[in-house]
mmCIF file of C-alpha atoms in Angstrom:
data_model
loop_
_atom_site.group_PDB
_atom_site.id
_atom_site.type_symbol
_atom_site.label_atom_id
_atom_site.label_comp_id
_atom_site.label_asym_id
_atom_site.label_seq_id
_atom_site.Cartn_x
_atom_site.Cartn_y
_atom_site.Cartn_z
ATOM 1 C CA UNK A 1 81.734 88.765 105.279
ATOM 2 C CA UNK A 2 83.895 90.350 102.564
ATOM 3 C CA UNK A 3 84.644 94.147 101.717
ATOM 4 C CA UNK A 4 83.548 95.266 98.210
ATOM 5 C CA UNK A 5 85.379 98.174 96.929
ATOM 6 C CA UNK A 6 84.007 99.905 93.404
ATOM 7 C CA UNK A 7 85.702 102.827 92.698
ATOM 8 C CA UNK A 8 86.640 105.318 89.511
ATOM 9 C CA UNK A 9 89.127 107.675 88.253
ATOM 10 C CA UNK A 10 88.513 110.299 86.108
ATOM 11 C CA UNK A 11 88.119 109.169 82.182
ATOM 12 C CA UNK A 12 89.152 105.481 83.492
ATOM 13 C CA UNK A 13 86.131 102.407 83.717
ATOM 14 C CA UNK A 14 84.766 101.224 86.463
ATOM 15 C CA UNK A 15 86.354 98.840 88.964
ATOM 16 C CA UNK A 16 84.910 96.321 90.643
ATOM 17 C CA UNK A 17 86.808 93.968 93.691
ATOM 18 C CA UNK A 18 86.122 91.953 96.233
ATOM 19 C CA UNK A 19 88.167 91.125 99.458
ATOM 20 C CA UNK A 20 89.421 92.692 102.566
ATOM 21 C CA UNK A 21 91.089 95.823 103.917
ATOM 22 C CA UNK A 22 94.380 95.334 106.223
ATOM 23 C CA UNK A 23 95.729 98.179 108.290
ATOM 24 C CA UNK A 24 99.265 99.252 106.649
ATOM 25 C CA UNK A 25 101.751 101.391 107.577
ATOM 26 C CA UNK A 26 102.630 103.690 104.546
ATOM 27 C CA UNK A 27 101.966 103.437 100.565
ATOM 28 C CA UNK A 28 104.695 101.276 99.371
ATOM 29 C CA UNK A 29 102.933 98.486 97.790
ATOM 30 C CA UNK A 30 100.593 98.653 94.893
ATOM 31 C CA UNK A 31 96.639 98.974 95.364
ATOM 32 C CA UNK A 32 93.476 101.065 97.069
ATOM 33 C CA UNK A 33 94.148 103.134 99.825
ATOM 34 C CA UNK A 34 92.426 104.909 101.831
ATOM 35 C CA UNK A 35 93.206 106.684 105.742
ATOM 36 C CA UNK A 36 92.157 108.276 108.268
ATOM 37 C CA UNK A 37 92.171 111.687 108.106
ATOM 38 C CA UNK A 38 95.500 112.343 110.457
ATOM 39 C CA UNK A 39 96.794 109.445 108.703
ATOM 40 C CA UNK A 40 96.594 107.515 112.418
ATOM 41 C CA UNK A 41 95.409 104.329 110.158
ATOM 42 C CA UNK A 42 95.765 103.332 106.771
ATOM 43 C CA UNK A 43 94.061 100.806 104.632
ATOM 44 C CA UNK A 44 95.333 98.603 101.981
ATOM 45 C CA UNK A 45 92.573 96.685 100.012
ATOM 46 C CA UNK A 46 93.693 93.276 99.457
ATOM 47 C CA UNK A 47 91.392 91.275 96.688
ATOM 48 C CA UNK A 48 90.839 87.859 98.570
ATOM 49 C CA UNK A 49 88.121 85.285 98.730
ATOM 50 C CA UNK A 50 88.694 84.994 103.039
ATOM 51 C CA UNK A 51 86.216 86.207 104.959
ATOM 52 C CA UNK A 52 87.159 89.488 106.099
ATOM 53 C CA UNK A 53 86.972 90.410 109.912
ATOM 54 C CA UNK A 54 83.557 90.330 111.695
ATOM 55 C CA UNK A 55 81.383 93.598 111.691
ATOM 56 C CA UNK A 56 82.219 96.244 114.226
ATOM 57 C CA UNK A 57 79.540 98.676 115.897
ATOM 58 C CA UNK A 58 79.207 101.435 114.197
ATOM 59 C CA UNK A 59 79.328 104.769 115.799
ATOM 60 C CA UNK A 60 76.734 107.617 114.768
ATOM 61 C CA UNK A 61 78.660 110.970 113.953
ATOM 62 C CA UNK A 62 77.498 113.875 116.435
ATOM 63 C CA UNK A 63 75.602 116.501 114.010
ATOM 64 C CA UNK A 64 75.400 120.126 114.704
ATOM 65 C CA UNK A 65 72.584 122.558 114.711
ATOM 66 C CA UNK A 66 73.174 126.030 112.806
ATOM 67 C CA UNK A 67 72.980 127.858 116.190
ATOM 68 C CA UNK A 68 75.474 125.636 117.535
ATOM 69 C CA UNK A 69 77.550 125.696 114.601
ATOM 70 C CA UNK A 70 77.618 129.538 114.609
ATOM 71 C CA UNK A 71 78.516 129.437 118.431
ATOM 72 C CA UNK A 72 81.364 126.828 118.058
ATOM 73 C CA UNK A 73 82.715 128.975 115.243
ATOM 74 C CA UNK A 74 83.198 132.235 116.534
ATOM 75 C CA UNK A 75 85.038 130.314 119.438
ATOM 76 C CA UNK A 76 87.178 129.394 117.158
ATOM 77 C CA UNK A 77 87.723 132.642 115.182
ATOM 78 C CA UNK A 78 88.670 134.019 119.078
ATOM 79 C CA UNK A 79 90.968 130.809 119.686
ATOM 80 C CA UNK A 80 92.486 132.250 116.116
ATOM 81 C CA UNK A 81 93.276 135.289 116.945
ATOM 82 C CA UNK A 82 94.610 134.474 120.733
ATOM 83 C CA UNK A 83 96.940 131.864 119.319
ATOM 84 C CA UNK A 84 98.044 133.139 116.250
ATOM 85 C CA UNK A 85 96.297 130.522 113.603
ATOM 86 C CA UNK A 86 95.662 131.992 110.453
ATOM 87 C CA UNK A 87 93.601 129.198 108.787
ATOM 88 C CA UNK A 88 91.805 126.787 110.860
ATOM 89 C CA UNK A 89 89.389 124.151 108.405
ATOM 90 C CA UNK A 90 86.204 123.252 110.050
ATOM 91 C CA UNK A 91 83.652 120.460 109.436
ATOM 92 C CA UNK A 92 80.656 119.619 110.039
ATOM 93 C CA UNK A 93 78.223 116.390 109.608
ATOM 94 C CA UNK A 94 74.475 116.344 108.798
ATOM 95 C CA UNK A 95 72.037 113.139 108.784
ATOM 96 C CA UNK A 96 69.981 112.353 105.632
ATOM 97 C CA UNK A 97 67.563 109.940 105.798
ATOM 98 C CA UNK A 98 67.292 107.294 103.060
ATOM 99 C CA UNK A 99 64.426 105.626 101.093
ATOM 100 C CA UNK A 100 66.951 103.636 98.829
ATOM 101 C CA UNK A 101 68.250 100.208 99.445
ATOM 102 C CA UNK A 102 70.926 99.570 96.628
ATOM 103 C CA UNK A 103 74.440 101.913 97.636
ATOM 104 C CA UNK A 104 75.372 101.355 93.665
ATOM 105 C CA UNK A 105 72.325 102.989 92.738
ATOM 106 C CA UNK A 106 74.063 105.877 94.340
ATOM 107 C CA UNK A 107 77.582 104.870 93.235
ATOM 108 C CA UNK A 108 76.304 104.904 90.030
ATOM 109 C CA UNK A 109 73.742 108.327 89.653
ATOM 110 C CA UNK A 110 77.579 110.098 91.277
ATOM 111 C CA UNK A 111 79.981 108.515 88.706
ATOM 112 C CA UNK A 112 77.258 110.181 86.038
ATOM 113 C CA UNK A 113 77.245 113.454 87.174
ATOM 114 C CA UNK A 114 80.640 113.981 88.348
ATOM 115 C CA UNK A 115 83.187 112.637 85.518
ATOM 116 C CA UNK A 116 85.948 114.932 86.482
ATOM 117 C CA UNK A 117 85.639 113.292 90.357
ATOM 118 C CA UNK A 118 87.015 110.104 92.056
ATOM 119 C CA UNK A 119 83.996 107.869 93.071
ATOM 120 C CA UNK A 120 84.291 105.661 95.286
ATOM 121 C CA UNK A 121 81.976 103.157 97.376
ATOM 122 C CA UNK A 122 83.356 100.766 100.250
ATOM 123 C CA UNK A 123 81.202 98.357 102.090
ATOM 124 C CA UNK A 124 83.591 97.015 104.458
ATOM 125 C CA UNK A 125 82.934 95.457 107.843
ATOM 126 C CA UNK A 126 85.961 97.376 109.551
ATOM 127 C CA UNK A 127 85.550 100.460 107.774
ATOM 128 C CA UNK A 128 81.628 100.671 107.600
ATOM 129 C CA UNK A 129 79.881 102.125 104.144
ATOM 130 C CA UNK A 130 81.478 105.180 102.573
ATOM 131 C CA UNK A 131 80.779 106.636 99.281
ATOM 132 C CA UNK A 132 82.338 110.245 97.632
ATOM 133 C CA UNK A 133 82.934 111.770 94.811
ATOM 134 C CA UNK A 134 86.016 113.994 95.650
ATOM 135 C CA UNK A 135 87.512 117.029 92.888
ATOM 136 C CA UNK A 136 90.650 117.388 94.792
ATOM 137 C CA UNK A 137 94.032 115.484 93.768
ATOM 138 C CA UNK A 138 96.594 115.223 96.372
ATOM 139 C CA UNK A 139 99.445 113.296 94.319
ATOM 140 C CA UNK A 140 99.463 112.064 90.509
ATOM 141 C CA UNK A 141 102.168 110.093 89.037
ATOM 142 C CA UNK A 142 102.784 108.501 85.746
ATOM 143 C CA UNK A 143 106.439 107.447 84.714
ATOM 144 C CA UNK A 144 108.100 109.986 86.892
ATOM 145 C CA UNK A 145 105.640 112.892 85.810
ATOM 146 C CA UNK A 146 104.277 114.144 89.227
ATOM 147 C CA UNK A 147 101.411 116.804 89.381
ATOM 148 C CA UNK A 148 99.367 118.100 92.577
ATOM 149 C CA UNK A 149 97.123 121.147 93.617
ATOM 150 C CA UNK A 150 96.253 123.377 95.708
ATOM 151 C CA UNK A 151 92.378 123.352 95.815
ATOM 152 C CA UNK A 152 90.975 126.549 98.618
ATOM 153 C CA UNK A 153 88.476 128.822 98.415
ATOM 154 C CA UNK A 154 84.873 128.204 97.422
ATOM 155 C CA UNK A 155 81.545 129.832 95.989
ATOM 156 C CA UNK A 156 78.818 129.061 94.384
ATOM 157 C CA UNK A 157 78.956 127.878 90.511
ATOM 158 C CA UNK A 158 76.735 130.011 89.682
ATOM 159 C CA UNK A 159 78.410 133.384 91.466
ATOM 160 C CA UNK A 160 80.114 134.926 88.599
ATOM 161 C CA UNK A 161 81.305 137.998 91.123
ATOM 162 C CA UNK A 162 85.061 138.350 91.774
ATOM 163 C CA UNK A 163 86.794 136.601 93.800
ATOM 164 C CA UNK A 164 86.973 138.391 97.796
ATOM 165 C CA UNK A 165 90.466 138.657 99.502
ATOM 166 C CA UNK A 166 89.481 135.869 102.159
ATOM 167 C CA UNK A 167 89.042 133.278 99.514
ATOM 168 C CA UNK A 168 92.323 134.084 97.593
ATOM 169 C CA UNK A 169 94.428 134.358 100.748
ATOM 170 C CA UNK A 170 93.298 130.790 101.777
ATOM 171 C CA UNK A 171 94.267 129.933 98.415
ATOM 172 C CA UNK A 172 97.548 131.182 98.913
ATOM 173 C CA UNK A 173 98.200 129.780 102.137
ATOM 174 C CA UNK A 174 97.833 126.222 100.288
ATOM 175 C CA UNK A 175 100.151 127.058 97.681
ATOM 176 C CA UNK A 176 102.877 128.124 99.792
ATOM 177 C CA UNK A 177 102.609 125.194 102.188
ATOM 178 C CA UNK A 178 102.658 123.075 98.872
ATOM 179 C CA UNK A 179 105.935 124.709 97.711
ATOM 180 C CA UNK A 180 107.823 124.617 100.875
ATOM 181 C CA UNK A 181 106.906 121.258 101.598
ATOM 182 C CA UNK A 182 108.349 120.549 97.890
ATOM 183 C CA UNK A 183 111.382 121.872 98.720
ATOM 184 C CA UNK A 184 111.622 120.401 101.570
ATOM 185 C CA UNK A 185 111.728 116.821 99.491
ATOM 186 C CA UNK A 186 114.559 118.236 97.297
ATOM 187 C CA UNK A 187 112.244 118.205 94.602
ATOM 188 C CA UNK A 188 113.182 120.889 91.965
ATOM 189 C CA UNK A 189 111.633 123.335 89.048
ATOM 190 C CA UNK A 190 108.079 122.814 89.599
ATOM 191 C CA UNK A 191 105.998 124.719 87.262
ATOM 192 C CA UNK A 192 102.877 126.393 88.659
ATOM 193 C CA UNK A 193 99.573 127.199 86.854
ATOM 194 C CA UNK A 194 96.785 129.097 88.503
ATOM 195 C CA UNK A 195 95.271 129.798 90.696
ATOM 196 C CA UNK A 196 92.017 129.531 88.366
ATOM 197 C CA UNK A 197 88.750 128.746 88.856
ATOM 198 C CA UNK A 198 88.094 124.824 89.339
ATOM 199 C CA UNK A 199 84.408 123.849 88.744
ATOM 200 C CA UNK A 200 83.009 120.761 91.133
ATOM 201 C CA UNK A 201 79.298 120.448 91.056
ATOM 202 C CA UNK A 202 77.231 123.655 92.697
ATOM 203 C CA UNK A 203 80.176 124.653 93.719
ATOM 204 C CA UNK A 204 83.703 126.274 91.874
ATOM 205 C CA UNK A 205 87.236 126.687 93.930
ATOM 206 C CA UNK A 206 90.719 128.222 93.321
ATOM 207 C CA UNK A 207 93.218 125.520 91.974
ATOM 208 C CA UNK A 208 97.100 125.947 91.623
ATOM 209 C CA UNK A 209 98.387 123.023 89.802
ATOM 210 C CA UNK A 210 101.795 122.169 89.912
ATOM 211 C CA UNK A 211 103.824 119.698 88.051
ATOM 212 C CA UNK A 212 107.270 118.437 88.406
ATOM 213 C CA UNK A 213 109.545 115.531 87.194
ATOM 214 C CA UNK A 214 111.851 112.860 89.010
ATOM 215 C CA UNK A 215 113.432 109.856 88.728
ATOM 216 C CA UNK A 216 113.057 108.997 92.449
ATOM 217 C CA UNK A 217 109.873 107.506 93.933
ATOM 218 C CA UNK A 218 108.567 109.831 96.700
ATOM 219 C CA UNK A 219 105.257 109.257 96.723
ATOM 220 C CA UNK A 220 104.615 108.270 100.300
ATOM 221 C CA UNK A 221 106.917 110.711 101.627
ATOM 222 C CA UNK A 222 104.797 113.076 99.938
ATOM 223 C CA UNK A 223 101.954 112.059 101.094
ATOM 224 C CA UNK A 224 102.731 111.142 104.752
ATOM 225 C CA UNK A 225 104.551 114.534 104.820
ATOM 226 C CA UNK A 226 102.211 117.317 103.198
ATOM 227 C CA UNK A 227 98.858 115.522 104.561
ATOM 228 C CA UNK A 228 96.803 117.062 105.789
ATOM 229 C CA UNK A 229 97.436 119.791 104.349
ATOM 230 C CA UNK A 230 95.871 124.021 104.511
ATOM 231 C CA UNK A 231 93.194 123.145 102.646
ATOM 232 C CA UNK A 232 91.800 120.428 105.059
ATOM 233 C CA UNK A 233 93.311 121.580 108.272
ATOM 234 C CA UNK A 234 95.161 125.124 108.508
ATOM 235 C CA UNK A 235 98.085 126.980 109.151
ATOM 236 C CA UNK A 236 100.090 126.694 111.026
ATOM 237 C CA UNK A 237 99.222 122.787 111.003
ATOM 238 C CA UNK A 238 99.599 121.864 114.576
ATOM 239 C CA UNK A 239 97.901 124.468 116.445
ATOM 240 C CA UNK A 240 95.342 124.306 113.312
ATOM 241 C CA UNK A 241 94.843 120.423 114.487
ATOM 242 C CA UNK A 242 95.004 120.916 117.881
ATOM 243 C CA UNK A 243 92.006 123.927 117.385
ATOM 244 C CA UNK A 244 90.185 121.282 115.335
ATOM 245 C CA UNK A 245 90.132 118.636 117.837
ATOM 246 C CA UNK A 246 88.773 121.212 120.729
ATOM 247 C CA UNK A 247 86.344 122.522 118.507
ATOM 248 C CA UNK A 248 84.617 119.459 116.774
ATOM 249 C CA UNK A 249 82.783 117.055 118.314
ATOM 250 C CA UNK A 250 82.397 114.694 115.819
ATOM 251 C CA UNK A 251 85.686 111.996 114.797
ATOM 252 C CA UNK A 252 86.244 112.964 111.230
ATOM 253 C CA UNK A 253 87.191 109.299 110.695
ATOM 254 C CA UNK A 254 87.938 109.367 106.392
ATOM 255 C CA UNK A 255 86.635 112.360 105.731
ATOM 256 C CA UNK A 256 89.437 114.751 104.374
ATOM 257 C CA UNK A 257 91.421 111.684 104.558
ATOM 258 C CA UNK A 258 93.807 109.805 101.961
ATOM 259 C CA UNK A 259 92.230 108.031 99.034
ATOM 260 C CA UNK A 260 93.339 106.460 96.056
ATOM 261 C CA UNK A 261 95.084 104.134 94.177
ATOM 262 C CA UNK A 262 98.846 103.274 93.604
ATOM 263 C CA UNK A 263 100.083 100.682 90.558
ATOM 264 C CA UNK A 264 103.500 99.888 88.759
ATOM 265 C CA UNK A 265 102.571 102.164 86.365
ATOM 266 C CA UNK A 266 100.291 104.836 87.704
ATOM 267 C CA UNK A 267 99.329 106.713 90.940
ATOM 268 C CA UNK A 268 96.151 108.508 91.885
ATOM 269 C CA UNK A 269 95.633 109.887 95.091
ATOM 270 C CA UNK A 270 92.998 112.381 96.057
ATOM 271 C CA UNK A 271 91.617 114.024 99.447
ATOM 272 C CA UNK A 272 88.574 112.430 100.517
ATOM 273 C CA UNK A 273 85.926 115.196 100.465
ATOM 274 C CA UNK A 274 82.516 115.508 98.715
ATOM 275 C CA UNK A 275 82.180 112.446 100.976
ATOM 276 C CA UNK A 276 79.838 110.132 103.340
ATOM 277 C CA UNK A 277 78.747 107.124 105.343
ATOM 278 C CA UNK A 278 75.857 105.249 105.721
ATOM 279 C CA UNK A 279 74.941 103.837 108.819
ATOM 280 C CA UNK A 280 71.181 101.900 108.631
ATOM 281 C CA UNK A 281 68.866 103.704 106.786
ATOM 282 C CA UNK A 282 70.480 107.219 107.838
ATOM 283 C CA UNK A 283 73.278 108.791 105.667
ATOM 284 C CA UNK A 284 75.753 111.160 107.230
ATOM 285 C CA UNK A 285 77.586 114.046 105.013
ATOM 286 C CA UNK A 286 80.855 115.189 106.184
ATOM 287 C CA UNK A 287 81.517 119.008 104.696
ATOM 288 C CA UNK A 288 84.056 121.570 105.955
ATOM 289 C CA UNK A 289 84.838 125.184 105.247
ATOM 290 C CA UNK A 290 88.602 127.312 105.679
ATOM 291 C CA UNK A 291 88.295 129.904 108.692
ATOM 292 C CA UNK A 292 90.754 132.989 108.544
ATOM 293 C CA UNK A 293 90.591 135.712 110.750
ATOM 294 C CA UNK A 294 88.366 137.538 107.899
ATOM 295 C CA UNK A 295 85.251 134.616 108.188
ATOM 296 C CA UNK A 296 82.254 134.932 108.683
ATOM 297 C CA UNK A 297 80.488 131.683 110.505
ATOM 298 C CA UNK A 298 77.063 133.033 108.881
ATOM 299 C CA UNK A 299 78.985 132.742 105.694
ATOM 300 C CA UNK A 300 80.946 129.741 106.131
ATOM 301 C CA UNK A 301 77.962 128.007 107.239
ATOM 302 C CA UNK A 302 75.976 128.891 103.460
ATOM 303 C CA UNK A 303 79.401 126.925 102.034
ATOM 304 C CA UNK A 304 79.207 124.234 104.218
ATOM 305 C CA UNK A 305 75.434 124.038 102.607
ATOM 306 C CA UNK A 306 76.422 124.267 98.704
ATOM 307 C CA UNK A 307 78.991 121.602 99.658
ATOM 308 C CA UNK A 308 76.336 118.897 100.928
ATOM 309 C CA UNK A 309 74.859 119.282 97.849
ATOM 310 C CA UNK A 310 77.342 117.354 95.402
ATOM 311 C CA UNK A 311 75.706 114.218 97.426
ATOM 312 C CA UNK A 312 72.554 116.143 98.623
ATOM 313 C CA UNK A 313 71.209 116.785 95.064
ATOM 314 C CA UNK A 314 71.789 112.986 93.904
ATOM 315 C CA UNK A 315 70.342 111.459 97.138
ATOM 316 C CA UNK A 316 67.213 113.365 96.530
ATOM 317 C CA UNK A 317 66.537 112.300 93.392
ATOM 318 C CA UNK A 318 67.001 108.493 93.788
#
C-alpha cells in the first residue's frame, strides 16, 4: 500500500506524488515534511514505487462536550494563575460525519477557496488521512531571504470592532518569543511589519511579519528551536506544555505540528492548523484557542467554533 501526498503552496500548482513516509530526524534533506506537534516524530516523504509499511489501527481522537470544555478550561485558567503561565493554547477535536467518498473532492473544493493557504492531503498507512488548509507560515526561504510571522489573536471576519487588549497581548507574546529566539540564532537586523490584520476564511488574526537575510542555512535550527511556538502552545513554553498535556485528553498527533516543504532552491514551512483526519466515514477537526489570564472559556469556546469552519463550511457543501 503506498502513501499519496497532494499538496499546494500559495500561487504555486498542484503536486501530485506517490510513495512512502520514513521517520527522520531533522530537515536537512530536500522534500515534504511534516511532524508531530512536539516535534517527537518527523516525516520525510520519499517518492517510491515500494510498498509502504502495512496499515496501523487507527485511534479515534477523544471529543469534548461544551460543558466539559468550559469545565476543563477554567481549570486551566486556575492552573495559570497558580503557576505563573501567561498563555496556555488549548485545543479541542469535534467528529463530522461524512457522506463523501473521494478525499480530493475535498482537497480540491479547499485549494479553491483558500488560495492564500497551504493544502495539503496525505493518505498514508503510518500516518492515517489528514487534510488542512493552514494561513500560518512558520519559516520561508528563498536564496538566503528568510521571512516568518507571528500569527495570535482571532475574531470573526466579519467583526469590524477594535481589537480588545487580550487579543493584542497574545499577539505580542508571539512576537517577542519570535525575536528572542532570533537572537538567540545570531541572526541580525530583522525588519518587522505589523501586527495587522491577517484574513483566513471566517476568521481574521494579528500577523507580525518579519524578514531577515543570511548567508548561513539555519533552517532546521529554526525550526527545531522556535517550534512550537506562543501561538500553538504558550508562554512560558514548558509549563505551557506541561498544562497542555494535563488538560487535554486527546493526542494532538499533527495538529499544530510542522508542515511543509524544503528544496535546493526554496523552503516553505507552515504550522499545521485549519487541519483534520479522517478515520472511516467520520472526520475529526482539530481547533485551538490562546488562554491568558484575561479569557473567557465561554468566549474561547465561540473561536474554537469560527475556526472549524474553514473545513466545516466546505464539508457541508460537498
Amino acid at each position: 500500500m503506498y502513501a499519496h501526498l497532494t499538496y499546494r503552496i500559495p500561487k504555486n500548482e498542484i503536486v501530485n506524488a506517490k510513495g512512502r513516509f520514513a521517520p527522520v530526524n531533522g530537515y536537512d534533506a530536500s522534500g515534504f515534511y511534516i511532524s508531530t506537534f512536539e516535534q517527537e516524530k518527523i516525516y520525510l516523504f520519499q517518492a517510491s514505487m515500494e510498498v509502504d509499511s502495512e496499515p496501523k489501527d487507527q485511534t479515534i481522537p477523544y471529543c469534548v462536550d461544551k460543558s466539559t470544555y468550559l469545565e476543563k478550561a477554567q481549570d486551566a485558567l486556575n492552573a495559570m494563575q497558580e503557576n505563573k503561565v501567561e498563555k496556555v493554547v488549548l485545543s479541542r477535536v469535534e467528529k463530522v460525519s461524512l457522506e463523501f467518498t473521494d478525499n480530493y473532492e475535498l482537497f480540491k473544493a479547499l485549494e479553491a477557496a483558500y488560495p492564500n493557504a497551504f493544502v495539503y492531503l496525505i493518505d498514508c498507512p503510518i500516518i492515517g488521512v489528514w487534510i488542512g488548509a493552514t494561513p500560518e507560515t512558520l519559516l520561508v526561504e528563498s536564496n538566503g531571504r528568510y521571512s516568518t510571522m507571528a500569527l495570535a489573536g482571532t475574531k470573526k471576519s466579519t467583526d469590524n470592532t477594535v481589537w480588545g487588549e487580550k487579543e493584542q497581548h497574545e499577539q505580542q507574546f508571539v512576537t517577542d518569543y519570535i525575536l528572542e529566539h532570533l537572537n538567540s540564532l545570531d541572526i541580525k537586523e530583522v525588519k518587522t511589519d505589523g501586527p495587522k490584520e491577517f484574513h483566513a476564511g471566517p476568521v481574521k488574526h494579528l500577523c507580525t511579519q518579519f524578514s531577515w537575510e543570511s548567508d548561513q542555512n539555519k533552517i532546521g535550527a529554526f525550526i527545531k528551536n522556535i517550534h512550537p511556538t506562543p501561538a500553538v502552545a504558550g508562554i512560558p513554553k514548558v509549563k505551557a506544555l506541561q498544562l497542555i498535556r494535563e488538560t487535554e485528553k486527546h493526542d494532538r498527533e499533527f495538529y499544530a505540528g510542522v508542515i511543509g516543504v524544503k528544496t535546493e532552491m526554496k523552503s516553505n514551512f507552515y504550522v499545521n492548523l485549519r487541519c483534520g483526519q479522517r478515520i472511516g466515514n467520520d472526520f475529526f477537526i482539530y481547533v485551538g484557542g490562546g488562554y491568558t489570564l484575561e479569557s473567557d472559556p465561554q468566549l474561547e469556546w465561540e473561536e474554537t467554533q469560527n475556526k472549524k469552519k474553514t473545513l466545516l463550511n466546505i464539508l457541508q457543501n460537498l
